[in-house]
Short mmCIF file of C-alpha atoms and ligand atoms in Angstrom, two decimals:
data_model
loop_
_atom_site.label_atom_id
_atom_site.label_comp_id
_atom_site.label_asym_id
_atom_site.label_seq_id
_atom_site.Cartn_x
_atom_site.Cartn_y
_atom_site.Cartn_z
CA MET A 13 194.99 3.15 -92.69
CA LYS A 14 191.35 3.05 -91.63
CA THR A 15 190.28 5.56 -88.99
CA ASN A 16 190.53 4.28 -85.43
CA TYR A 17 188.46 5.58 -82.56
CA ILE A 18 189.46 6.07 -78.96
CA PHE A 19 186.76 6.88 -76.43
CA VAL A 20 187.78 8.43 -73.14
CA THR A 21 185.29 8.23 -70.27
CA GLY A 22 185.61 9.01 -66.59
CA GLY A 23 184.28 7.45 -63.41
CA VAL A 24 184.11 7.88 -59.62
CA VAL A 25 184.55 11.67 -59.48
CA SER A 26 184.90 14.58 -61.87
CA SER A 27 188.06 16.68 -62.34
CA LEU A 28 190.31 13.66 -62.82
CA GLY A 29 191.99 15.24 -65.79
CA LYS A 30 190.32 13.41 -68.67
CA GLY A 31 191.21 16.35 -70.88
CA ILE A 32 194.90 16.01 -70.04
CA ILE A 33 194.83 12.25 -70.64
CA SER A 34 193.02 12.70 -73.97
CA ALA A 35 195.50 15.39 -75.01
CA SER A 36 198.40 13.16 -73.93
CA ILE A 37 197.12 10.22 -75.97
CA GLY A 38 196.77 12.60 -78.91
CA LYS A 39 200.31 13.83 -78.42
CA LEU A 40 201.78 10.32 -78.21
CA LEU A 41 200.01 9.07 -81.34
CA GLN A 42 200.91 12.24 -83.19
CA ALA A 43 204.55 11.66 -82.24
CA ARG A 44 204.27 8.31 -84.01
CA GLY A 45 203.37 10.15 -87.19
CA TYR A 46 199.63 9.60 -87.12
CA LYS A 47 197.03 12.14 -88.11
CA VAL A 48 194.98 12.74 -85.01
CA THR A 49 192.00 14.80 -83.90
CA ILE A 50 190.50 15.14 -80.44
CA GLN A 51 186.90 16.06 -79.74
CA LYS A 52 184.90 16.77 -76.62
CA PHE A 53 181.29 15.76 -76.05
CA ASP A 54 179.61 17.57 -73.17
CA PRO A 55 176.31 16.31 -71.78
CA TYR A 56 174.75 19.68 -70.97
CA ILE A 57 171.87 21.27 -72.87
CA ASN A 58 173.54 24.59 -73.76
CA ILE A 59 174.27 24.72 -77.49
CA ASP A 60 177.84 25.70 -76.62
CA PRO A 61 179.60 27.02 -73.50
CA GLY A 62 179.57 30.58 -74.87
CA THR A 63 176.72 31.73 -72.66
CA LEU A 64 178.02 29.98 -69.54
CA ASN A 65 179.37 31.87 -66.58
CA PRO A 66 183.05 30.89 -66.10
CA TYR A 67 182.15 29.75 -62.58
CA GLU A 68 180.27 26.84 -64.20
CA HIS A 69 182.94 25.15 -66.30
CA GLY A 70 185.84 27.60 -66.36
CA GLU A 71 186.99 29.62 -69.31
CA CYS A 72 185.28 29.58 -72.66
CA TYR A 73 187.86 28.63 -75.27
CA VAL A 74 187.53 30.00 -78.81
CA THR A 75 188.59 28.14 -81.94
CA GLU A 76 190.09 29.78 -85.01
CA ASP A 77 186.85 29.30 -86.91
CA GLY A 78 185.03 31.26 -84.23
CA PHE A 79 183.30 28.64 -82.12
CA GLU A 80 182.96 28.99 -78.36
CA THR A 81 184.02 25.72 -76.77
CA ASP A 82 184.99 23.84 -73.65
CA LEU A 83 188.37 24.64 -72.14
CA ASP A 84 189.59 21.10 -72.75
CA LEU A 85 190.06 22.10 -76.39
CA GLY A 86 192.73 24.43 -75.08
CA HIS A 87 194.60 21.43 -73.67
CA TYR A 88 194.22 19.59 -76.96
CA GLU A 89 195.73 22.51 -78.87
CA ARG A 90 198.49 23.26 -76.37
CA PHE A 91 199.60 19.63 -76.28
CA THR A 92 199.33 18.75 -79.95
CA GLY A 93 199.48 22.07 -81.78
CA ILE A 94 196.50 20.87 -83.85
CA ARG A 95 194.02 23.64 -84.57
CA THR A 96 190.55 22.57 -83.46
CA THR A 97 187.29 23.71 -85.04
CA ARG A 98 183.56 23.78 -84.28
CA ASN A 99 183.52 20.06 -85.04
CA ASN A 100 185.67 19.32 -82.00
CA SER A 101 183.19 20.48 -79.38
CA ILE A 102 179.68 19.00 -79.23
CA THR A 103 177.01 19.32 -76.56
CA THR A 104 173.77 17.49 -75.90
CA GLY A 105 172.06 20.77 -76.80
CA ARG A 106 173.60 20.78 -80.26
CA ILE A 107 172.69 17.14 -80.83
CA TYR A 108 169.07 17.73 -79.85
CA LYS A 109 168.88 20.94 -81.85
CA THR A 110 170.00 19.16 -85.01
CA VAL A 111 167.47 16.37 -84.49
CA ILE A 112 164.61 18.71 -83.59
CA ASP A 113 165.34 21.01 -86.55
CA ARG A 114 165.28 17.97 -88.82
CA GLU A 115 162.00 16.83 -87.31
CA ARG A 116 160.43 20.27 -87.94
CA HIS A 117 161.69 20.07 -91.48
CA GLY A 118 159.82 16.82 -91.98
CA ASP A 119 162.93 14.76 -92.58
CA TYR A 120 161.80 11.85 -90.44
CA LEU A 121 158.72 11.13 -92.56
CA GLY A 122 156.24 10.93 -89.70
CA LYS A 123 158.29 8.71 -87.41
CA THR A 124 158.29 9.01 -83.62
CA ILE A 125 161.56 10.70 -82.66
CA GLN A 126 163.27 8.98 -79.75
CA VAL A 127 166.51 9.06 -77.78
CA VAL A 128 167.32 5.66 -79.27
CA PRO A 129 167.85 5.61 -82.22
CA HIS A 130 167.54 9.25 -83.32
CA ILE A 131 169.59 11.01 -80.67
CA THR A 132 172.12 8.19 -80.45
CA ASP A 133 172.43 8.07 -84.26
CA GLU A 134 173.18 11.78 -84.33
CA ILE A 135 175.78 11.31 -81.54
CA LYS A 136 177.35 8.46 -83.52
CA ARG A 137 177.44 10.53 -86.68
CA ARG A 138 179.32 13.26 -84.82
CA MET A 139 181.60 10.80 -83.05
CA LEU A 140 182.64 9.32 -86.38
CA GLY A 141 183.42 12.85 -87.50
CA GLU A 142 184.46 14.16 -90.86
CA GLY A 143 187.84 14.31 -92.53
CA SER A 144 190.53 11.70 -92.85
CA PHE A 145 192.23 10.87 -89.57
CA ASP A 146 194.17 7.86 -88.38
CA PHE A 147 192.80 8.41 -84.90
CA VAL A 148 189.75 10.22 -83.61
CA ILE A 149 189.88 10.64 -79.85
CA THR A 150 186.52 11.37 -78.24
CA GLU A 151 186.39 12.58 -74.67
CA VAL A 152 182.99 12.42 -73.01
CA GLY A 153 182.39 14.98 -70.27
CA GLY A 154 180.74 14.08 -66.97
CA THR A 155 181.03 10.93 -64.88
CA ILE A 156 179.78 7.40 -65.57
CA GLY A 157 176.35 6.93 -64.05
CA ASP A 158 175.13 10.45 -64.80
CA ILE A 159 171.66 10.26 -66.32
CA GLU A 160 172.55 12.88 -68.89
CA SER A 161 175.54 11.05 -70.33
CA ALA A 162 173.62 7.79 -70.87
CA PRO A 163 172.89 8.45 -74.60
CA PHE A 164 176.61 9.05 -75.20
CA MET A 165 177.44 5.73 -73.55
CA GLU A 166 174.86 3.95 -75.66
CA ALA A 167 176.38 5.52 -78.78
CA ILE A 168 179.84 4.31 -77.72
CA ARG A 169 178.48 0.83 -77.05
CA GLN A 170 176.98 0.67 -80.53
CA LEU A 171 180.05 2.05 -82.21
CA ARG A 172 182.28 -0.45 -80.47
CA TRP A 173 180.03 -3.25 -81.66
CA GLU A 174 180.05 -1.90 -85.21
CA LEU A 175 183.72 -1.01 -85.43
CA GLY A 176 185.21 -3.99 -83.60
CA PRO A 177 188.89 -3.61 -82.72
CA GLN A 178 189.01 -0.21 -84.44
CA ALA A 179 187.35 1.27 -81.36
CA VAL A 180 189.07 1.35 -77.99
CA CYS A 181 187.63 2.51 -74.69
CA VAL A 182 189.89 4.21 -72.16
CA HIS A 183 188.30 4.66 -68.75
CA LEU A 184 189.72 7.03 -66.18
CA THR A 185 189.00 6.39 -62.49
CA TYR A 186 190.24 7.43 -59.09
CA VAL A 187 192.07 5.37 -56.49
CA PRO A 188 191.72 7.18 -53.17
CA TYR A 189 194.18 6.84 -50.33
CA LEU A 190 192.62 6.40 -46.89
CA LYS A 191 194.97 7.87 -44.36
CA ALA A 192 193.45 6.20 -41.29
CA ALA A 193 193.78 2.78 -42.88
CA ASP A 194 197.00 3.68 -44.68
CA GLU A 195 195.56 2.02 -47.77
CA LEU A 196 194.82 2.73 -51.38
CA LYS A 197 191.30 1.70 -52.29
CA THR A 198 190.31 0.06 -55.57
CA LYS A 199 186.63 -0.46 -54.82
CA PRO A 200 185.45 2.80 -56.44
CA THR A 201 187.25 1.74 -59.62
CA GLN A 202 185.62 -1.67 -59.55
CA HIS A 203 182.20 -0.06 -59.13
CA SER A 204 182.84 2.39 -61.90
CA VAL A 205 183.86 -0.37 -64.31
CA LYS A 206 180.80 -2.41 -63.30
CA GLU A 207 178.63 0.57 -64.10
CA LEU A 208 180.27 0.84 -67.50
CA GLN A 209 179.87 -2.89 -68.10
CA GLY A 210 176.22 -2.56 -67.12
CA MET A 211 175.87 -0.22 -70.07
CA GLY A 212 177.43 -2.81 -72.31
CA ILE A 213 180.90 -1.28 -72.47
CA GLN A 214 183.96 -3.26 -71.44
CA PRO A 215 186.86 -0.82 -71.00
CA ASP A 216 190.06 -1.82 -72.79
CA ILE A 217 192.32 0.43 -70.80
CA LEU A 218 192.10 1.86 -67.32
CA VAL A 219 193.92 4.97 -66.24
CA LEU A 220 193.96 5.22 -62.47
CA ARG A 221 194.32 8.70 -61.01
CA THR A 222 196.18 8.58 -57.76
CA GLU A 223 198.07 10.75 -55.34
CA ARG A 224 200.34 7.82 -54.37
CA HIS A 225 202.29 5.37 -56.45
CA LEU A 226 200.37 2.17 -57.19
CA ASP A 227 202.37 -1.05 -57.03
CA ASP A 228 202.03 -4.00 -59.39
CA ALA A 229 199.95 -6.00 -56.92
CA LEU A 230 197.33 -3.29 -56.81
CA ARG A 231 197.34 -2.93 -60.59
CA MET A 232 196.99 -6.70 -60.88
CA LYS A 233 194.02 -6.63 -58.53
CA VAL A 234 192.31 -3.98 -60.64
CA ALA A 235 193.14 -5.85 -63.84
CA SER A 236 191.66 -9.12 -62.63
CA PHE A 237 188.53 -7.60 -61.09
CA CYS A 238 187.85 -5.48 -64.14
CA ASN A 239 188.69 -7.92 -66.97
CA VAL A 240 191.51 -5.75 -68.26
CA ASP A 241 195.05 -6.83 -69.23
CA LEU A 242 197.71 -5.87 -66.71
CA GLU A 243 199.63 -3.82 -69.28
CA CYS A 244 196.40 -1.91 -69.88
CA VAL A 245 196.18 -0.66 -66.30
CA VAL A 246 198.21 2.50 -66.13
CA GLN A 247 198.45 5.09 -63.41
CA SER A 248 198.26 8.81 -63.53
CA GLU A 249 200.09 10.03 -60.46
CA ASP A 250 200.14 13.67 -59.40
CA MET A 251 202.82 15.40 -61.44
CA PRO A 252 204.67 18.64 -60.85
CA SER A 253 203.31 19.77 -64.21
CA ILE A 254 200.57 18.56 -66.55
CA TYR A 255 203.15 18.56 -69.36
CA GLU A 256 204.90 15.60 -67.70
CA VAL A 257 201.79 13.47 -68.23
CA PRO A 258 202.42 12.42 -71.88
CA VAL A 259 205.90 11.23 -70.96
CA SER A 260 204.62 9.30 -67.96
CA MET A 261 201.93 7.70 -70.16
CA GLN A 262 204.51 6.82 -72.79
CA LYS A 263 206.78 5.21 -70.18
CA GLN A 264 203.89 3.01 -69.07
CA GLY A 265 203.11 2.13 -72.67
CA LEU A 266 199.65 3.65 -72.92
CA ASP A 267 199.99 4.43 -76.64
CA ALA A 268 201.50 1.02 -77.32
CA ALA A 269 198.66 -0.69 -75.44
CA ILE A 270 196.10 1.20 -77.54
CA MET A 271 197.88 0.18 -80.75
CA ARG A 272 198.07 -3.46 -79.74
CA LYS A 273 194.35 -3.46 -78.96
CA ILE A 274 193.65 -2.15 -82.44
CA GLY A 275 196.17 -4.48 -84.03
CA ILE A 276 198.67 -1.95 -85.36
CA PRO A 277 202.39 -2.86 -85.19
CA VAL A 278 203.83 -0.84 -82.32
CA GLY A 279 207.36 -0.16 -83.60
CA GLU A 280 209.86 2.08 -81.90
CA THR A 281 208.98 4.51 -79.15
CA PRO A 282 209.26 8.06 -80.51
CA ALA A 283 211.92 10.19 -78.83
CA MET A 284 209.80 13.37 -78.65
CA LYS A 285 212.97 15.44 -78.42
CA PRO A 286 211.37 18.92 -78.56
CA TRP A 287 208.93 17.92 -75.82
CA HIS A 288 211.75 16.61 -73.63
CA ASP A 289 213.77 19.75 -74.28
CA PHE A 290 210.80 21.75 -73.08
CA LEU A 291 210.45 19.58 -69.95
CA ASP A 292 214.16 20.00 -69.22
CA LYS A 293 213.77 23.74 -69.44
CA GLN A 294 210.79 23.54 -67.13
CA ARG A 295 212.67 21.44 -64.57
CA ASN A 296 215.72 23.68 -64.69
CA ALA A 297 213.85 26.95 -64.27
CA LYS A 298 214.52 27.92 -60.67
CA ARG A 299 214.22 31.69 -60.42
CA GLU A 300 210.67 32.76 -59.76
CA VAL A 301 208.83 35.61 -61.39
CA HIS A 302 205.66 36.97 -59.80
CA ILE A 303 202.87 37.88 -62.19
CA GLY A 304 199.55 39.34 -61.09
CA LEU A 305 196.26 38.50 -62.78
CA VAL A 306 193.73 41.24 -62.20
CA GLY A 307 190.29 39.78 -62.79
CA LYS A 308 186.97 39.07 -61.14
CA TYR A 309 186.72 35.28 -61.25
CA ASP A 310 188.52 33.82 -58.24
CA LEU A 311 188.61 30.43 -59.93
CA GLN A 312 191.77 29.05 -61.54
CA ASP A 313 189.99 27.59 -64.56
CA ALA A 314 188.38 30.91 -65.47
CA TYR A 315 191.69 32.14 -66.89
CA LYS A 316 193.06 28.74 -67.90
CA SER A 317 194.61 29.69 -71.23
CA ILE A 318 196.13 32.90 -69.85
CA ARG A 319 197.67 30.99 -66.96
CA GLU A 320 199.08 28.35 -69.25
CA SER A 321 200.37 30.94 -71.71
CA LEU A 322 202.16 32.68 -68.85
CA ASN A 323 203.56 29.39 -67.53
CA LEU A 324 204.87 28.47 -70.97
CA ALA A 325 206.34 31.90 -71.63
CA CYS A 326 208.12 31.78 -68.27
CA ILE A 327 209.62 28.37 -68.99
CA TYR A 328 210.97 29.62 -72.32
CA ASN A 329 212.47 32.57 -70.44
CA ASP A 330 214.08 30.11 -67.98
CA VAL A 331 212.03 31.26 -65.03
CA LYS A 332 209.23 29.77 -63.00
CA ALA A 333 205.85 31.49 -63.01
CA ARG A 334 204.29 32.44 -59.69
CA LEU A 335 200.81 33.60 -60.61
CA HIS A 336 198.81 35.69 -58.16
CA PHE A 337 195.11 36.29 -58.65
CA VAL A 338 194.14 39.81 -57.60
CA ASN A 339 190.39 40.29 -57.29
CA SER A 340 189.58 43.51 -59.11
CA GLU A 341 186.43 44.01 -57.01
CA GLU A 342 188.65 44.54 -53.98
CA ILE A 343 191.07 47.00 -55.54
CA THR A 344 190.83 50.59 -54.31
CA TYR A 345 193.07 53.66 -54.63
CA GLN A 346 194.16 53.04 -51.06
CA ASN A 347 195.20 49.41 -51.42
CA VAL A 348 196.30 49.09 -55.06
CA SER A 349 200.00 49.44 -54.29
CA ASP A 350 199.75 46.74 -51.60
CA LYS A 351 197.70 44.44 -53.80
CA LEU A 352 200.18 44.66 -56.69
CA ASP A 353 203.27 44.87 -54.53
CA GLY A 354 206.10 42.62 -55.70
CA MET A 355 204.63 41.87 -59.12
CA ALA A 356 207.15 41.87 -61.94
CA GLY A 357 204.26 42.27 -64.36
CA VAL A 358 200.48 42.22 -64.41
CA VAL A 359 197.84 40.88 -66.78
CA ILE A 360 194.51 42.71 -66.82
CA CYS A 361 192.11 39.93 -67.68
CA PRO A 362 189.19 39.66 -70.10
CA GLY A 363 185.60 39.71 -68.91
CA PHE A 364 182.06 40.92 -69.35
CA GLY A 365 179.87 43.34 -67.47
CA GLN A 366 180.23 45.96 -64.81
CA ARG A 367 181.45 43.93 -61.85
CA GLY A 368 185.05 44.65 -60.94
CA ILE A 369 185.84 47.06 -63.75
CA GLU A 370 186.63 50.09 -61.59
CA GLY A 371 189.30 48.00 -59.85
CA LYS A 372 190.78 47.15 -63.22
CA ILE A 373 190.87 50.84 -64.12
CA ILE A 374 192.58 51.72 -60.83
CA ALA A 375 195.09 48.94 -61.43
CA ALA A 376 195.74 50.18 -64.97
CA GLU A 377 196.46 53.70 -63.67
CA TYR A 378 198.81 52.38 -61.01
CA LEU A 379 200.64 50.14 -63.46
CA ARG A 380 200.93 52.84 -66.12
CA THR A 381 202.16 55.55 -63.78
CA ASN A 382 204.61 53.19 -62.07
CA ASP A 383 205.78 51.73 -65.39
CA ILE A 384 205.17 48.11 -64.41
CA PRO A 385 204.92 45.76 -67.42
CA THR A 386 201.22 45.38 -68.17
CA PHE A 387 199.35 43.17 -70.57
CA GLY A 388 195.67 43.99 -71.07
CA ILE A 389 193.61 41.37 -72.85
CA CYS A 390 190.25 42.17 -74.43
CA LEU A 391 188.28 43.78 -71.57
CA GLY A 392 191.69 44.39 -69.98
CA MET A 393 192.78 46.36 -73.04
CA GLN A 394 189.49 48.27 -72.99
CA MET A 395 190.09 49.23 -69.35
CA MET A 396 193.58 50.52 -70.24
CA VAL A 397 191.95 52.65 -72.92
CA ILE A 398 189.30 54.00 -70.53
CA GLU A 399 191.86 54.75 -67.83
CA PHE A 400 193.95 56.70 -70.34
CA ALA A 401 190.92 58.70 -71.44
CA ARG A 402 189.99 59.56 -67.86
CA ASN A 403 193.44 60.42 -66.56
CA VAL A 404 195.42 61.58 -69.58
CA LEU A 405 192.90 62.86 -72.11
CA GLY A 406 190.90 64.47 -69.33
CA TYR A 407 187.53 62.79 -69.97
CA GLU A 408 186.62 61.92 -66.40
CA ASP A 409 183.39 60.27 -67.45
CA ALA A 410 184.93 58.14 -70.21
CA ASN A 411 183.57 54.62 -70.31
CA SER A 412 182.58 51.69 -72.45
CA ARG A 413 179.04 51.56 -73.80
CA GLU A 414 178.87 48.10 -72.30
CA MET A 415 179.08 49.61 -68.81
CA ASP A 416 177.31 52.92 -69.38
CA ALA A 417 175.09 53.17 -72.44
CA GLN A 418 174.75 56.95 -71.93
CA THR A 419 178.40 57.84 -71.47
CA PRO A 420 179.27 61.08 -73.28
CA HIS A 421 182.81 59.81 -73.90
CA ASN A 422 182.32 56.33 -75.27
CA VAL A 423 185.98 55.58 -75.96
CA ILE A 424 184.92 51.94 -76.14
CA ASP A 425 181.83 51.61 -78.27
CA ILE A 426 179.57 48.84 -79.46
CA MET A 427 180.63 47.48 -82.84
CA GLU A 428 178.40 48.53 -85.69
CA GLU A 429 177.71 44.92 -86.68
CA GLN A 430 176.60 44.18 -83.10
CA LYS A 431 173.92 46.85 -82.84
CA SER A 432 171.12 44.83 -84.38
CA ILE A 433 171.94 41.57 -82.60
CA THR A 434 169.51 40.47 -79.92
CA GLN A 435 170.27 36.73 -79.65
CA LEU A 436 173.02 35.65 -77.26
CA GLY A 437 175.34 32.76 -78.04
CA GLY A 438 177.73 32.69 -80.97
CA THR A 439 176.88 36.27 -81.92
CA MET A 440 180.00 38.12 -80.80
CA ARG A 441 182.92 38.91 -83.08
CA LEU A 442 184.48 35.47 -82.78
CA GLY A 443 187.47 33.65 -84.16
CA ALA A 444 190.57 34.60 -86.09
CA TYR A 445 190.90 37.95 -87.87
CA GLU A 446 193.88 39.68 -89.39
CA CYS A 447 195.84 42.35 -87.61
CA GLU A 448 198.30 44.61 -89.38
CA LEU A 449 201.22 45.69 -87.20
CA ARG A 450 202.84 49.09 -87.24
CA GLU A 451 206.48 48.82 -88.16
CA GLY A 452 208.81 49.77 -85.34
CA SER A 453 206.20 49.29 -82.61
CA LYS A 454 206.88 47.13 -79.56
CA ALA A 455 204.23 44.68 -80.72
CA TYR A 456 205.88 44.46 -84.14
CA GLU A 457 209.22 43.73 -82.46
CA ALA A 458 207.62 41.12 -80.20
CA TYR A 459 206.13 39.32 -83.19
CA GLY A 460 209.56 39.19 -84.79
CA HIS A 461 208.85 41.84 -87.45
CA GLU A 462 205.72 40.18 -88.73
CA ALA A 463 203.67 42.66 -90.81
CA MET A 464 200.38 40.77 -90.54
CA VAL A 465 199.22 38.33 -87.88
CA ARG A 466 195.98 36.44 -87.27
CA GLU A 467 194.51 36.27 -83.80
CA ARG A 468 191.32 35.00 -82.18
CA HIS A 469 188.58 37.25 -80.86
CA ARG A 470 185.60 37.20 -78.59
CA HIS A 471 184.01 40.60 -78.07
CA ARG A 472 181.15 42.96 -78.92
CA TYR A 473 182.78 46.30 -78.14
CA GLU A 474 185.65 48.08 -79.80
CA PHE A 475 188.00 51.04 -79.57
CA ASN A 476 186.15 54.14 -80.80
CA ASN A 477 188.14 55.39 -83.79
CA SER A 478 186.92 58.97 -83.40
CA TYR A 479 189.29 59.31 -80.43
CA LYS A 480 192.26 57.73 -82.19
CA GLU A 481 194.14 60.94 -82.95
CA GLU A 482 193.91 62.16 -79.36
CA TYR A 483 195.30 58.87 -78.07
CA GLU A 484 198.10 58.88 -80.60
CA ALA A 485 199.02 62.48 -79.75
CA LYS A 486 199.14 61.80 -76.01
CA GLY A 487 201.23 58.63 -76.19
CA MET A 488 198.90 55.66 -76.50
CA LYS A 489 199.46 54.29 -79.99
CA CYS A 490 197.14 52.13 -82.03
CA VAL A 491 199.76 49.81 -83.47
CA GLY A 492 197.61 46.88 -84.56
CA ILE A 493 194.69 47.39 -86.93
CA ASN A 494 192.33 44.97 -88.58
CA PRO A 495 192.52 46.09 -92.21
CA ALA A 496 189.06 44.88 -93.26
CA ALA A 497 187.13 46.67 -90.50
CA ASN A 498 189.69 49.34 -89.55
CA LEU A 499 189.35 48.11 -86.00
CA VAL A 500 192.00 48.82 -83.36
CA GLU A 501 193.45 45.49 -82.28
CA ILE A 502 196.51 46.57 -80.28
CA VAL A 503 197.30 49.67 -78.23
CA GLU A 504 200.68 50.35 -76.66
CA MET A 505 202.63 53.06 -74.93
CA PRO A 506 206.06 53.08 -76.52
CA GLU A 507 207.77 55.03 -73.75
CA LYS A 508 206.74 52.47 -71.13
CA ARG A 509 208.70 49.29 -70.52
CA TRP A 510 205.79 47.13 -71.69
CA TYR A 511 202.29 48.55 -71.66
CA ILE A 512 200.32 46.73 -74.33
CA GLY A 513 196.66 45.90 -74.70
CA THR A 514 195.16 43.55 -77.27
CA GLN A 515 191.53 43.41 -78.29
CA PHE A 516 192.14 39.79 -79.33
CA HIS A 517 193.03 36.81 -77.16
CA PRO A 518 196.60 35.68 -77.78
CA GLU A 519 196.25 33.12 -74.99
CA TYR A 520 194.14 30.82 -77.18
CA SER A 521 196.97 30.13 -79.59
CA SER A 522 199.94 29.63 -77.29
CA THR A 523 201.12 26.02 -77.38
CA VAL A 524 203.84 24.04 -75.61
CA LEU A 525 206.13 23.93 -78.60
CA HIS A 526 205.07 27.33 -79.97
CA PRO A 527 204.48 29.74 -77.10
CA HIS A 528 202.86 33.00 -78.15
CA PRO A 529 205.36 35.77 -79.03
CA LEU A 530 203.50 38.46 -77.07
CA PHE A 531 203.56 36.40 -73.88
CA LEU A 532 207.21 35.50 -74.46
CA ASN A 533 208.14 39.11 -74.93
CA PHE A 534 206.04 40.28 -71.98
CA ILE A 535 207.76 37.84 -69.62
CA LYS A 536 211.16 38.69 -71.08
CA VAL A 537 210.63 42.31 -70.08
CA CYS A 538 209.16 41.34 -66.68
CA VAL A 539 212.31 39.36 -65.94
CA GLU A 540 214.74 42.10 -67.00
N1 LIG B 17 183.08 42.65 -72.67
C1 LIG B 17 184.00 43.09 -73.66
C2 LIG B 17 183.39 43.08 -75.06
O1 LIG B 17 182.43 42.41 -75.29
C3 LIG B 17 185.29 42.30 -73.61
C4 LIG B 17 185.10 40.86 -73.92
C5 LIG B 17 186.24 40.00 -73.45
O2 LIG B 17 187.04 40.41 -72.61
N2 LIG B 17 186.32 38.78 -73.95
O3 LIG B 17 183.89 43.72 -75.94
#
């Protein structure tokens, strides 16, 4: 089969859930046995989201091959289980950088370099991608009409012209409900499609985001005003969970509509049994478990993968996650017990910089001394280590070199390989590295007696091995080690119910059908 291309664009407003729709399309085609990849094109100038503050676009997601990407790649992986790479996340900045580097290299033989055709050609080259896939799904960030996404739209227009029926355009819009008029309004959708048509792109399929059910008459109206077949107008209603979306799309025949457009025989609808089993579990989970997230970003998307990993682990433990963000900047010795009151377990979140770290350390002390299940991730693990040094090893001034370059007790130190690095962006220890587990440890048990695991990283600082013996002697064990660099990857306190910190980010590799063992085990103990 030749490779087919599906372009997913969005109109009217942002945050419609293009990422979820793209991931759902990927899931549905994958369920039909096709080889699929999903990629995200973002119109901003940053080379990658690695240097972005999470307040801008939410969490930075890290691929196995060590690329810092948009959080939508997390949805792609969680839905499909496909491991993404640096090729799945492209920004305007990367496109321009490639073209400009080539120009400096003299590759254009004296030509004037222009947005059309040089930038658009580079976008097209990336959109076509490498490797052999049956379907390449390309999600374009931003909203139709944005100046900055215009070159992407032009590239899609050209590709559709070149590829014919092998390229399909799915456009996501919003149908608002006006309470005063008690009416659902299609005009924004019509305008959005007109805008797209003005750029030479006729959408094949419209996905209408809505908070209310849309009846056939309304869908017919949209179809006729927008030149789209009725069966190609589907709705994306608010769902109790994003994981219901693929099933809802399948029921409305979104995958079948795409296949018909391309000219592939549709065949039987796949049963997706494991997915339905998961949804049944989700629907049946009634008992709630309260989990605290101690972090500094009071924005849901900043800890997207952690939240989803917790949600998934709860479902597999037959409970419903109630996640509570606890701002570490507000935590004091006086209020910590109130702030964490009622939590069955707490995650101490990753992060960078000074802000909010003392609150994390206070939380770690409270959780350790009260034996509340605690999961420290990256900076969270480092704060557990610092707290232990201050309160158990007796080094009151213990710190991380990141926070205090002069600290006499640098229990968290800068990695040797990081010392000479001055450039930001893509320079941390990134991506998957091996971790050897100590037999008999809690982590080893959680991983199901796996001797060696591979996990993704994103950090510059590390556990200082010169303190290792003291930690081990006083009850904090270094039970996960990267064999190549002798780097501490996991610390745990065996006599506690669950007090584990990981230098790596297990949240990046938890998927719907394969939830991460550490999260599963953490929730299991929280529920007990
Ligand atoms: N700031 C810490 C470091 O660079 C932790 C990073 C993180 O939590 N991702 O090592």
